Short mmCIF file of N, CA and C in Angstrom, two decimals:
data_model
loop_
_atom_site.label_atom_id
_atom_site.label_comp_id
_atom_site.label_asym_id
_atom_site.label_seq_id
_atom_site.Cartn_x
_atom_site.Cartn_y
_atom_site.Cartn_z
N UNK A 26 -57.78 13.63 33.56
CA UNK A 26 -57.19 13.93 34.85
C UNK A 26 -56.75 15.38 34.93
N UNK A 27 -56.46 16.02 33.80
CA UNK A 27 -56.03 17.41 33.84
C UNK A 27 -57.24 18.33 33.83
N UNK A 28 -56.99 19.59 34.19
CA UNK A 28 -58.05 20.59 34.16
C UNK A 28 -57.53 21.85 33.50
N UNK A 29 -58.23 22.95 33.68
CA UNK A 29 -57.88 24.18 32.98
C UNK A 29 -56.83 25.02 33.70
N UNK A 30 -56.40 24.63 34.87
CA UNK A 30 -55.40 25.42 35.57
C UNK A 30 -54.08 25.41 34.80
N UNK A 31 -53.37 26.52 34.85
CA UNK A 31 -52.09 26.63 34.15
C UNK A 31 -51.01 25.94 34.98
N UNK A 32 -50.43 24.88 34.42
CA UNK A 32 -49.44 24.10 35.16
C UNK A 32 -48.18 24.91 35.46
N UNK A 33 -47.83 25.86 34.59
CA UNK A 33 -46.65 26.67 34.88
C UNK A 33 -46.91 27.56 36.09
N UNK A 34 -48.15 28.01 36.27
CA UNK A 34 -48.48 28.79 37.46
C UNK A 34 -48.37 27.92 38.71
N UNK A 35 -48.83 26.69 38.61
CA UNK A 35 -48.75 25.77 39.74
C UNK A 35 -47.29 25.53 40.11
N UNK A 36 -46.46 25.27 39.13
CA UNK A 36 -45.03 25.07 39.40
C UNK A 36 -44.40 26.32 40.00
N UNK A 37 -44.74 27.48 39.47
CA UNK A 37 -44.17 28.74 39.98
C UNK A 37 -44.59 28.98 41.43
N UNK A 38 -45.86 28.72 41.74
CA UNK A 38 -46.33 28.91 43.12
C UNK A 38 -45.63 27.94 44.07
N UNK A 39 -45.54 26.71 43.67
CA UNK A 39 -44.89 25.71 44.51
C UNK A 39 -43.41 26.03 44.68
N UNK A 40 -42.76 26.46 43.60
CA UNK A 40 -41.34 26.83 43.68
C UNK A 40 -41.14 27.99 44.64
N UNK A 41 -42.07 28.91 44.68
CA UNK A 41 -41.97 30.05 45.60
C UNK A 41 -42.10 29.59 47.05
N UNK A 42 -42.98 28.64 47.30
CA UNK A 42 -43.10 28.08 48.65
C UNK A 42 -41.80 27.40 49.04
N UNK A 43 -41.26 26.59 48.13
CA UNK A 43 -39.99 25.90 48.40
C UNK A 43 -38.89 26.91 48.66
N UNK A 44 -38.81 27.95 47.84
CA UNK A 44 -37.79 28.99 48.02
C UNK A 44 -37.90 29.63 49.41
N UNK A 45 -39.11 29.80 49.88
CA UNK A 45 -39.33 30.37 51.20
C UNK A 45 -38.84 29.48 52.33
N UNK A 46 -38.59 28.23 52.03
CA UNK A 46 -38.10 27.28 53.05
C UNK A 46 -36.57 27.21 53.09
N UNK A 47 -35.91 27.93 52.16
CA UNK A 47 -34.45 27.97 52.18
C UNK A 47 -33.96 28.54 53.50
N UNK A 48 -32.83 28.04 54.02
CA UNK A 48 -32.29 28.58 55.26
C UNK A 48 -32.11 30.11 55.20
N UNK A 49 -31.68 30.61 54.06
CA UNK A 49 -31.48 32.06 53.91
C UNK A 49 -32.79 32.85 54.01
N UNK A 50 -33.92 32.17 53.82
CA UNK A 50 -35.22 32.83 53.91
C UNK A 50 -35.95 32.46 55.19
N UNK A 51 -35.24 31.89 56.12
CA UNK A 51 -35.83 31.59 57.43
C UNK A 51 -36.54 30.27 57.54
N UNK A 52 -36.30 29.35 56.60
CA UNK A 52 -36.92 28.03 56.69
C UNK A 52 -36.51 27.33 57.97
N UNK A 53 -37.48 26.81 58.69
CA UNK A 53 -37.24 26.17 59.98
C UNK A 53 -37.27 24.65 59.84
N UNK A 54 -36.12 24.00 60.00
CA UNK A 54 -36.06 22.54 59.87
C UNK A 54 -36.94 21.79 60.87
N UNK A 55 -37.32 22.45 61.95
CA UNK A 55 -38.19 21.82 62.95
C UNK A 55 -39.65 21.82 62.51
N UNK A 56 -39.99 22.70 61.55
CA UNK A 56 -41.38 22.86 61.16
C UNK A 56 -41.67 22.50 59.71
N UNK A 57 -40.62 22.27 58.92
CA UNK A 57 -40.83 22.07 57.49
C UNK A 57 -39.95 20.94 56.96
N UNK A 58 -40.58 20.01 56.25
CA UNK A 58 -39.85 18.93 55.61
C UNK A 58 -38.83 19.48 54.61
N UNK A 59 -39.26 20.46 53.81
CA UNK A 59 -38.36 21.05 52.81
C UNK A 59 -37.18 21.72 53.50
N UNK A 60 -37.44 22.50 54.53
CA UNK A 60 -36.36 23.18 55.25
C UNK A 60 -35.40 22.15 55.87
N UNK A 61 -35.95 21.07 56.38
CA UNK A 61 -35.11 20.02 56.99
C UNK A 61 -34.21 19.38 55.93
N UNK A 62 -34.77 19.09 54.77
CA UNK A 62 -34.00 18.49 53.69
C UNK A 62 -32.92 19.46 53.19
N UNK A 63 -33.28 20.72 53.04
CA UNK A 63 -32.30 21.73 52.61
C UNK A 63 -31.21 21.93 53.66
N UNK A 64 -31.60 21.89 54.92
CA UNK A 64 -30.64 22.06 56.02
C UNK A 64 -29.60 20.94 56.03
N UNK A 65 -30.02 19.74 55.64
CA UNK A 65 -29.10 18.60 55.59
C UNK A 65 -28.09 18.72 54.46
N UNK A 66 -28.41 19.53 53.45
CA UNK A 66 -27.48 19.79 52.37
C UNK A 66 -27.70 18.92 51.15
N UNK A 67 -26.89 19.19 50.11
CA UNK A 67 -27.06 18.50 48.83
C UNK A 67 -27.04 16.99 48.91
N UNK A 68 -26.22 16.42 49.76
CA UNK A 68 -26.15 14.96 49.85
C UNK A 68 -27.54 14.38 50.14
N UNK A 69 -28.27 15.02 51.04
CA UNK A 69 -29.60 14.52 51.42
C UNK A 69 -30.63 14.69 50.31
N UNK A 70 -30.71 15.90 49.73
CA UNK A 70 -31.77 16.08 48.73
C UNK A 70 -31.42 15.46 47.39
N UNK A 71 -30.15 15.30 47.09
CA UNK A 71 -29.78 14.60 45.85
C UNK A 71 -30.04 13.10 45.98
N UNK A 72 -29.81 12.55 47.17
CA UNK A 72 -30.15 11.15 47.42
C UNK A 72 -31.65 10.95 47.25
N UNK A 73 -32.43 11.93 47.74
CA UNK A 73 -33.89 11.84 47.62
C UNK A 73 -34.32 11.87 46.16
N UNK A 74 -33.65 12.66 45.32
CA UNK A 74 -33.95 12.69 43.89
C UNK A 74 -33.74 11.29 43.29
N UNK A 75 -32.65 10.66 43.65
CA UNK A 75 -32.38 9.30 43.15
C UNK A 75 -33.46 8.32 43.57
N UNK A 76 -33.88 8.41 44.83
CA UNK A 76 -34.93 7.52 45.31
C UNK A 76 -36.23 7.76 44.55
N UNK A 77 -36.58 9.03 44.38
CA UNK A 77 -37.84 9.35 43.69
C UNK A 77 -37.79 8.93 42.22
N UNK A 78 -36.64 9.12 41.58
CA UNK A 78 -36.51 8.71 40.17
C UNK A 78 -36.68 7.19 40.05
N UNK A 79 -36.12 6.46 40.98
CA UNK A 79 -36.26 5.00 40.98
C UNK A 79 -37.72 4.61 41.17
N UNK A 80 -38.43 5.32 42.04
CA UNK A 80 -39.85 5.03 42.26
C UNK A 80 -40.68 5.33 41.01
N UNK A 81 -40.30 6.36 40.25
CA UNK A 81 -40.98 6.66 38.99
C UNK A 81 -40.78 5.50 38.02
N UNK A 82 -39.57 5.01 37.91
CA UNK A 82 -39.28 3.89 37.01
C UNK A 82 -40.10 2.67 37.41
N UNK A 83 -40.14 2.37 38.69
CA UNK A 83 -40.89 1.20 39.16
C UNK A 83 -42.38 1.36 38.88
N UNK A 84 -42.92 2.56 39.11
CA UNK A 84 -44.34 2.80 38.85
C UNK A 84 -44.65 2.72 37.36
N UNK A 85 -43.74 3.18 36.53
CA UNK A 85 -43.94 3.09 35.07
C UNK A 85 -43.93 1.63 34.63
N UNK A 86 -43.05 0.84 35.21
CA UNK A 86 -43.02 -0.59 34.87
C UNK A 86 -44.31 -1.28 35.31
N UNK A 87 -44.83 -0.89 36.47
CA UNK A 87 -46.11 -1.44 36.93
C UNK A 87 -47.22 -1.05 35.96
N UNK A 88 -47.22 0.20 35.50
CA UNK A 88 -48.24 0.67 34.56
C UNK A 88 -48.15 -0.10 33.25
N UNK A 89 -46.94 -0.43 32.82
CA UNK A 89 -46.76 -1.23 31.60
C UNK A 89 -47.39 -2.61 31.73
N UNK A 90 -47.49 -3.09 32.95
CA UNK A 90 -48.04 -4.42 33.18
C UNK A 90 -49.45 -4.35 33.76
N UNK A 91 -50.17 -3.29 33.41
CA UNK A 91 -51.56 -3.18 33.81
C UNK A 91 -51.79 -2.51 35.14
N UNK A 92 -50.74 -1.98 35.74
CA UNK A 92 -50.89 -1.29 37.02
C UNK A 92 -51.61 0.05 36.87
N UNK A 93 -51.95 0.62 37.99
CA UNK A 93 -52.68 1.87 38.04
C UNK A 93 -51.76 3.04 37.67
N UNK A 94 -52.12 3.80 36.66
CA UNK A 94 -51.28 4.93 36.24
C UNK A 94 -51.30 6.07 37.24
N UNK A 95 -52.29 6.11 38.13
CA UNK A 95 -52.30 7.18 39.16
C UNK A 95 -51.07 7.04 40.05
N UNK A 96 -50.61 5.82 40.27
CA UNK A 96 -49.39 5.61 41.05
C UNK A 96 -48.20 6.27 40.35
N UNK A 97 -48.14 6.13 39.04
CA UNK A 97 -47.07 6.78 38.26
C UNK A 97 -47.17 8.30 38.40
N UNK A 98 -48.37 8.83 38.29
CA UNK A 98 -48.56 10.29 38.42
C UNK A 98 -48.10 10.76 39.80
N UNK A 99 -48.46 10.04 40.82
CA UNK A 99 -48.08 10.44 42.19
C UNK A 99 -46.57 10.37 42.40
N UNK A 100 -45.94 9.34 41.87
CA UNK A 100 -44.48 9.24 41.99
C UNK A 100 -43.79 10.34 41.19
N UNK A 101 -44.33 10.65 40.01
CA UNK A 101 -43.77 11.74 39.21
C UNK A 101 -43.93 13.07 39.93
N UNK A 102 -45.04 13.26 40.60
CA UNK A 102 -45.24 14.49 41.38
C UNK A 102 -44.19 14.60 42.47
N UNK A 103 -43.88 13.48 43.13
CA UNK A 103 -42.83 13.48 44.16
C UNK A 103 -41.48 13.87 43.55
N UNK A 104 -41.18 13.31 42.38
CA UNK A 104 -39.91 13.63 41.72
C UNK A 104 -39.86 15.10 41.34
N UNK A 105 -40.92 15.61 40.75
CA UNK A 105 -40.94 17.03 40.38
C UNK A 105 -40.81 17.92 41.62
N UNK A 106 -41.51 17.55 42.69
CA UNK A 106 -41.43 18.33 43.93
C UNK A 106 -39.99 18.39 44.44
N UNK A 107 -39.34 17.24 44.50
CA UNK A 107 -37.96 17.22 45.00
C UNK A 107 -37.01 17.91 44.02
N UNK A 108 -37.35 17.90 42.74
CA UNK A 108 -36.56 18.65 41.76
C UNK A 108 -36.66 20.15 42.04
N UNK A 109 -37.82 20.61 42.49
CA UNK A 109 -37.97 22.03 42.85
C UNK A 109 -37.05 22.40 44.02
N UNK A 110 -36.86 21.46 44.92
CA UNK A 110 -35.94 21.70 46.05
C UNK A 110 -34.52 21.88 45.54
N UNK A 111 -34.11 21.01 44.62
CA UNK A 111 -32.77 21.11 44.03
C UNK A 111 -32.62 22.46 43.31
N UNK A 112 -33.59 22.81 42.49
CA UNK A 112 -33.53 24.08 41.77
C UNK A 112 -33.40 25.25 42.75
N UNK A 113 -34.22 25.25 43.79
CA UNK A 113 -34.18 26.35 44.77
C UNK A 113 -32.81 26.46 45.43
N UNK A 114 -32.24 25.32 45.78
CA UNK A 114 -30.92 25.33 46.41
C UNK A 114 -29.88 26.02 45.53
N UNK A 115 -29.98 25.80 44.23
CA UNK A 115 -29.01 26.38 43.31
C UNK A 115 -29.47 27.71 42.71
N UNK A 116 -30.51 28.30 43.30
CA UNK A 116 -30.97 29.61 42.87
C UNK A 116 -31.68 29.60 41.52
N UNK A 117 -32.24 28.46 41.15
CA UNK A 117 -32.93 28.32 39.87
C UNK A 117 -34.43 28.14 40.09
N UNK A 118 -35.18 28.28 39.01
CA UNK A 118 -36.64 28.16 39.08
C UNK A 118 -37.15 27.27 37.95
N UNK A 119 -38.41 26.87 38.02
CA UNK A 119 -38.98 26.12 36.89
C UNK A 119 -38.88 26.91 35.58
N UNK A 120 -38.92 28.21 35.66
CA UNK A 120 -38.80 29.03 34.44
C UNK A 120 -37.47 28.80 33.75
N UNK A 121 -36.42 28.57 34.51
CA UNK A 121 -35.11 28.28 33.91
C UNK A 121 -35.16 26.98 33.11
N UNK A 122 -35.84 25.98 33.66
CA UNK A 122 -35.96 24.70 32.97
C UNK A 122 -36.86 24.85 31.75
N UNK A 123 -37.96 25.56 31.91
CA UNK A 123 -38.87 25.77 30.78
C UNK A 123 -38.19 26.53 29.65
N UNK A 124 -37.35 27.50 30.01
CA UNK A 124 -36.61 28.25 28.98
C UNK A 124 -35.68 27.33 28.21
N UNK A 125 -35.05 26.39 28.90
CA UNK A 125 -34.18 25.43 28.22
C UNK A 125 -34.99 24.52 27.30
N UNK A 126 -36.16 24.08 27.77
CA UNK A 126 -37.01 23.25 26.91
C UNK A 126 -37.49 24.03 25.69
N UNK A 127 -37.82 25.30 25.89
CA UNK A 127 -38.23 26.14 24.77
C UNK A 127 -37.07 26.33 23.78
N UNK A 128 -35.86 26.46 24.31
CA UNK A 128 -34.69 26.60 23.45
C UNK A 128 -34.53 25.37 22.57
N UNK A 129 -34.82 24.21 23.13
CA UNK A 129 -34.68 22.95 22.41
C UNK A 129 -35.84 22.66 21.47
N UNK A 130 -36.95 23.35 21.67
CA UNK A 130 -38.15 23.08 20.88
C UNK A 130 -37.85 23.19 19.39
N UNK A 131 -38.31 22.22 18.65
CA UNK A 131 -38.09 22.22 17.20
C UNK A 131 -36.77 21.61 16.79
N UNK A 132 -35.96 21.21 17.77
CA UNK A 132 -34.69 20.55 17.48
C UNK A 132 -34.87 19.06 17.71
N UNK A 133 -34.39 18.28 16.78
CA UNK A 133 -34.45 16.83 16.93
C UNK A 133 -33.72 16.42 18.21
N UNK A 134 -34.30 15.47 18.93
CA UNK A 134 -33.64 14.97 20.13
C UNK A 134 -32.28 14.39 19.82
N UNK A 135 -32.16 13.72 18.69
CA UNK A 135 -30.87 13.16 18.29
C UNK A 135 -29.86 14.27 18.00
N UNK A 136 -30.35 15.32 17.34
CA UNK A 136 -29.48 16.47 17.03
C UNK A 136 -29.03 17.17 18.31
N UNK A 137 -29.96 17.36 19.25
CA UNK A 137 -29.64 18.01 20.53
C UNK A 137 -28.61 17.19 21.30
N UNK A 138 -28.79 15.89 21.34
CA UNK A 138 -27.86 15.01 22.05
C UNK A 138 -26.48 15.06 21.42
N UNK A 139 -26.41 15.03 20.08
CA UNK A 139 -25.12 15.10 19.38
C UNK A 139 -24.44 16.43 19.64
N UNK A 140 -25.20 17.51 19.67
CA UNK A 140 -24.64 18.84 19.93
C UNK A 140 -24.06 18.91 21.34
N UNK A 141 -24.80 18.39 22.32
CA UNK A 141 -24.29 18.40 23.70
C UNK A 141 -23.03 17.56 23.82
N UNK A 142 -23.02 16.42 23.14
CA UNK A 142 -21.84 15.55 23.17
C UNK A 142 -20.63 16.25 22.57
N UNK A 143 -20.86 16.95 21.46
CA UNK A 143 -19.78 17.68 20.81
C UNK A 143 -19.27 18.81 21.71
N UNK A 144 -20.19 19.54 22.32
CA UNK A 144 -19.79 20.64 23.21
C UNK A 144 -19.06 20.11 24.43
N UNK A 145 -19.49 18.99 24.94
CA UNK A 145 -18.83 18.36 26.10
C UNK A 145 -17.41 17.95 25.73
N UNK A 146 -17.22 17.37 24.57
CA UNK A 146 -15.91 16.95 24.10
C UNK A 146 -14.98 18.13 23.90
N UNK A 147 -15.52 19.23 23.37
CA UNK A 147 -14.71 20.43 23.17
C UNK A 147 -14.27 21.01 24.50
N UNK A 148 -15.18 20.96 25.52
CA UNK A 148 -14.83 21.50 26.82
C UNK A 148 -13.72 20.72 27.49
N UNK A 149 -13.66 19.41 27.23
CA UNK A 149 -12.64 18.55 27.84
C UNK A 149 -11.28 18.77 27.16
N UNK A 150 -11.29 19.14 25.89
CA UNK A 150 -10.04 19.28 25.15
C UNK A 150 -9.29 20.56 25.56
N UNK A 151 -10.00 21.52 26.09
CA UNK A 151 -9.35 22.81 26.40
C UNK A 151 -8.70 22.82 27.73
#
């Protein structure tokens, strides 16, 4: 299903389109779904993230029971797309997320989770 196109380029291009729909960049809620969602504010697009995440879970469960994995791919694409909206709202890009993943590369997931838990606990104590 994949091809030779660079997925980071695809994410960067899409993120730039989403960024262009921000109210500060002239996004028109009458002409753009993204601009409309951003115009409604965090409550609207964060609710949409929850809905899309739930749809990913449901599609994955269907795939586990012999369902079509293309449905999972399409739902994941929706989740990633709406995640780009959230990132744009907060002035972030896919590169910021990729940098965090690169930072974690080579670290055990269990070790990373324990470190975050420890740092979270230290932040609460201060």
